[in-house]
Amino acid sequence: MKHLTFNVCAIAGLAFSGLAVLLLLANLLSGNQFVDVILPAAVVSLVVGGAFSVRARLLSGKGHGPAKR
């Protein structure tokens, strides 16, 4: 299995968190019509995004983060 780099984890965390925001915005615009589907999907997206963000933070702490100039 390929190891995930700091950049991959950081971008994936941002993407999943952004997806959760978009889902909640879609829920708002639909007038809570699909709340039974959208809300659990947004929560799962936030959890996955948080996990990727934590992984990126751990990789950064080990010295595998972005190079400092």
PDB file of C-alpha atoms in Angstrom:
ATOM      1  CA  MET A   1       0.000   0.000   0.000  1.00  0.00           C
ATOM      2  CA  LYS A   2       1.292   3.436  -0.888  1.00  0.00           C
ATOM      3  CA  HIS A   3       2.169   5.705   2.037  1.00  0.00           C
ATOM      4  CA  LEU A   4       0.250   8.940   2.241  1.00  0.00           C
ATOM      5  CA  THR A   5       2.354  12.081   2.208  1.00  0.00           C
ATOM      6  CA  PHE A   6       1.722  15.269   4.149  1.00  0.00           C
ATOM      7  CA  ASN A   7       0.420  17.068   1.063  1.00  0.00           C
ATOM      8  CA  VAL A   8      -2.011  14.283   0.167  1.00  0.00           C
ATOM      9  CA  CYS A   9      -3.380  14.136   3.717  1.00  0.00           C
ATOM     10  CA  ALA A  10      -3.703  17.912   4.029  1.00  0.00           C
ATOM     11  CA  ILE A  11      -5.484  18.300   0.686  1.00  0.00           C
ATOM     12  CA  ALA A  12      -7.777  15.332   1.378  1.00  0.00           C
ATOM     13  CA  GLY A  13      -8.672  16.756   4.804  1.00  0.00           C
ATOM     14  CA  LEU A  14      -9.478  20.117   3.276  1.00  0.00           C
ATOM     15  CA  ALA A  15     -11.501  18.510   0.468  1.00  0.00           C
ATOM     16  CA  PHE A  16     -13.619  16.380   2.791  1.00  0.00           C
ATOM     17  CA  SER A  17     -14.240  19.305   5.149  1.00  0.00           C
ATOM     18  CA  GLY A  18     -15.212  21.463   2.182  1.00  0.00           C
ATOM     19  CA  LEU A  19     -17.558  18.732   0.985  1.00  0.00           C
ATOM     20  CA  ALA A  20     -19.273  18.759   4.380  1.00  0.00           C
ATOM     21  CA  VAL A  21     -19.779  22.518   4.137  1.00  0.00           C
ATOM     22  CA  LEU A  22     -21.194  22.158   0.613  1.00  0.00           C
ATOM     23  CA  LEU A  23     -23.565  19.429   1.776  1.00  0.00           C
ATOM     24  CA  LEU A  24     -24.810  21.579   4.638  1.00  0.00           C
ATOM     25  CA  LEU A  25     -25.257  24.504   2.259  1.00  0.00           C
ATOM     26  CA  ALA A  26     -27.236  22.257  -0.103  1.00  0.00           C
ATOM     27  CA  ASN A  27     -29.367  21.236   2.863  1.00  0.00           C
ATOM     28  CA  LEU A  28     -30.029  24.876   3.654  1.00  0.00           C
ATOM     29  CA  LEU A  29     -30.933  25.710   0.069  1.00  0.00           C
ATOM     30  CA  SER A  30     -33.278  22.718  -0.218  1.00  0.00           C
ATOM     31  CA  GLY A  31     -35.180  23.809   2.873  1.00  0.00           C
ATOM     32  CA  ASN A  32     -34.170  20.728   4.908  1.00  0.00           C
ATOM     33  CA  GLN A  33     -35.986  18.520   2.407  1.00  0.00           C
ATOM     34  CA  PHE A  34     -33.186  15.911   2.316  1.00  0.00           C
ATOM     35  CA  VAL A  35     -31.973  16.266   5.904  1.00  0.00           C
ATOM     36  CA  ASP A  36     -32.202  12.488   6.531  1.00  0.00           C
ATOM     37  CA  VAL A  37     -29.579  11.862   3.843  1.00  0.00           C
ATOM     38  CA  ILE A  38     -27.474  15.020   3.776  1.00  0.00           C
ATOM     39  CA  LEU A  39     -26.818  15.401   7.497  1.00  0.00           C
ATOM     40  CA  PRO A  40     -25.300  11.925   8.042  1.00  0.00           C
ATOM     41  CA  ALA A  41     -23.237  12.329   4.857  1.00  0.00           C
ATOM     42  CA  ALA A  42     -21.927  15.681   6.128  1.00  0.00           C
ATOM     43  CA  VAL A  43     -21.026  14.185   9.517  1.00  0.00           C
ATOM     44  CA  VAL A  44     -19.163  11.302   7.857  1.00  0.00           C
ATOM     45  CA  SER A  45     -17.371  13.771   5.603  1.00  0.00           C
ATOM     46  CA  LEU A  46     -16.310  15.852   8.603  1.00  0.00           C
ATOM     47  CA  VAL A  47     -15.018  12.764  10.440  1.00  0.00           C
ATOM     48  CA  VAL A  48     -13.001  11.606   7.418  1.00  0.00           C
ATOM     49  CA  GLY A  49     -11.666  15.129   6.867  1.00  0.00           C
ATOM     50  CA  GLY A  50     -10.699  15.379  10.508  1.00  0.00           C
ATOM     51  CA  ALA A  51      -8.903  12.042  10.363  1.00  0.00           C
ATOM     52  CA  PHE A  52      -6.897  13.164   7.328  1.00  0.00           C
ATOM     53  CA  SER A  53      -6.088  16.466   9.053  1.00  0.00           C
ATOM     54  CA  VAL A  54      -4.853  14.661  12.164  1.00  0.00           C
ATOM     55  CA  ARG A  55      -2.730  12.372   9.988  1.00  0.00           C
ATOM     56  CA  ALA A  56      -1.246  15.405   8.225  1.00  0.00           C
ATOM     57  CA  ARG A  57      -0.484  16.995  11.592  1.00  0.00           C
ATOM     58  CA  LEU A  58       1.242  13.837  12.801  1.00  0.00           C
ATOM     59  CA  LEU A  59       3.310  13.635   9.616  1.00  0.00           C
ATOM     60  CA  SER A  60       4.248  17.290  10.030  1.00  0.00           C
ATOM     61  CA  GLY A  61       5.365  16.646  13.610  1.00  0.00           C
ATOM     62  CA  LYS A  62       7.609  13.782  12.481  1.00  0.00           C
ATOM     63  CA  GLY A  63       9.410  16.068  10.044  1.00  0.00           C
ATOM     64  CA  HIS A  64       7.654  14.833   6.919  1.00  0.00           C
ATOM     65  CA  GLY A  65       5.791  18.094   6.417  1.00  0.00           C
ATOM     66  CA  PRO A  66       6.474  20.828   3.918  1.00  0.00           C
ATOM     67  CA  ALA A  67      10.077  21.997   3.696  1.00  0.00           C
ATOM     68  CA  LYS A  68      10.856  25.226   5.523  1.00  0.00           C
ATOM     69  CA  ARG A  69      12.625  27.922   3.588  1.00  0.00           C
TER      70      ARG A  69
END
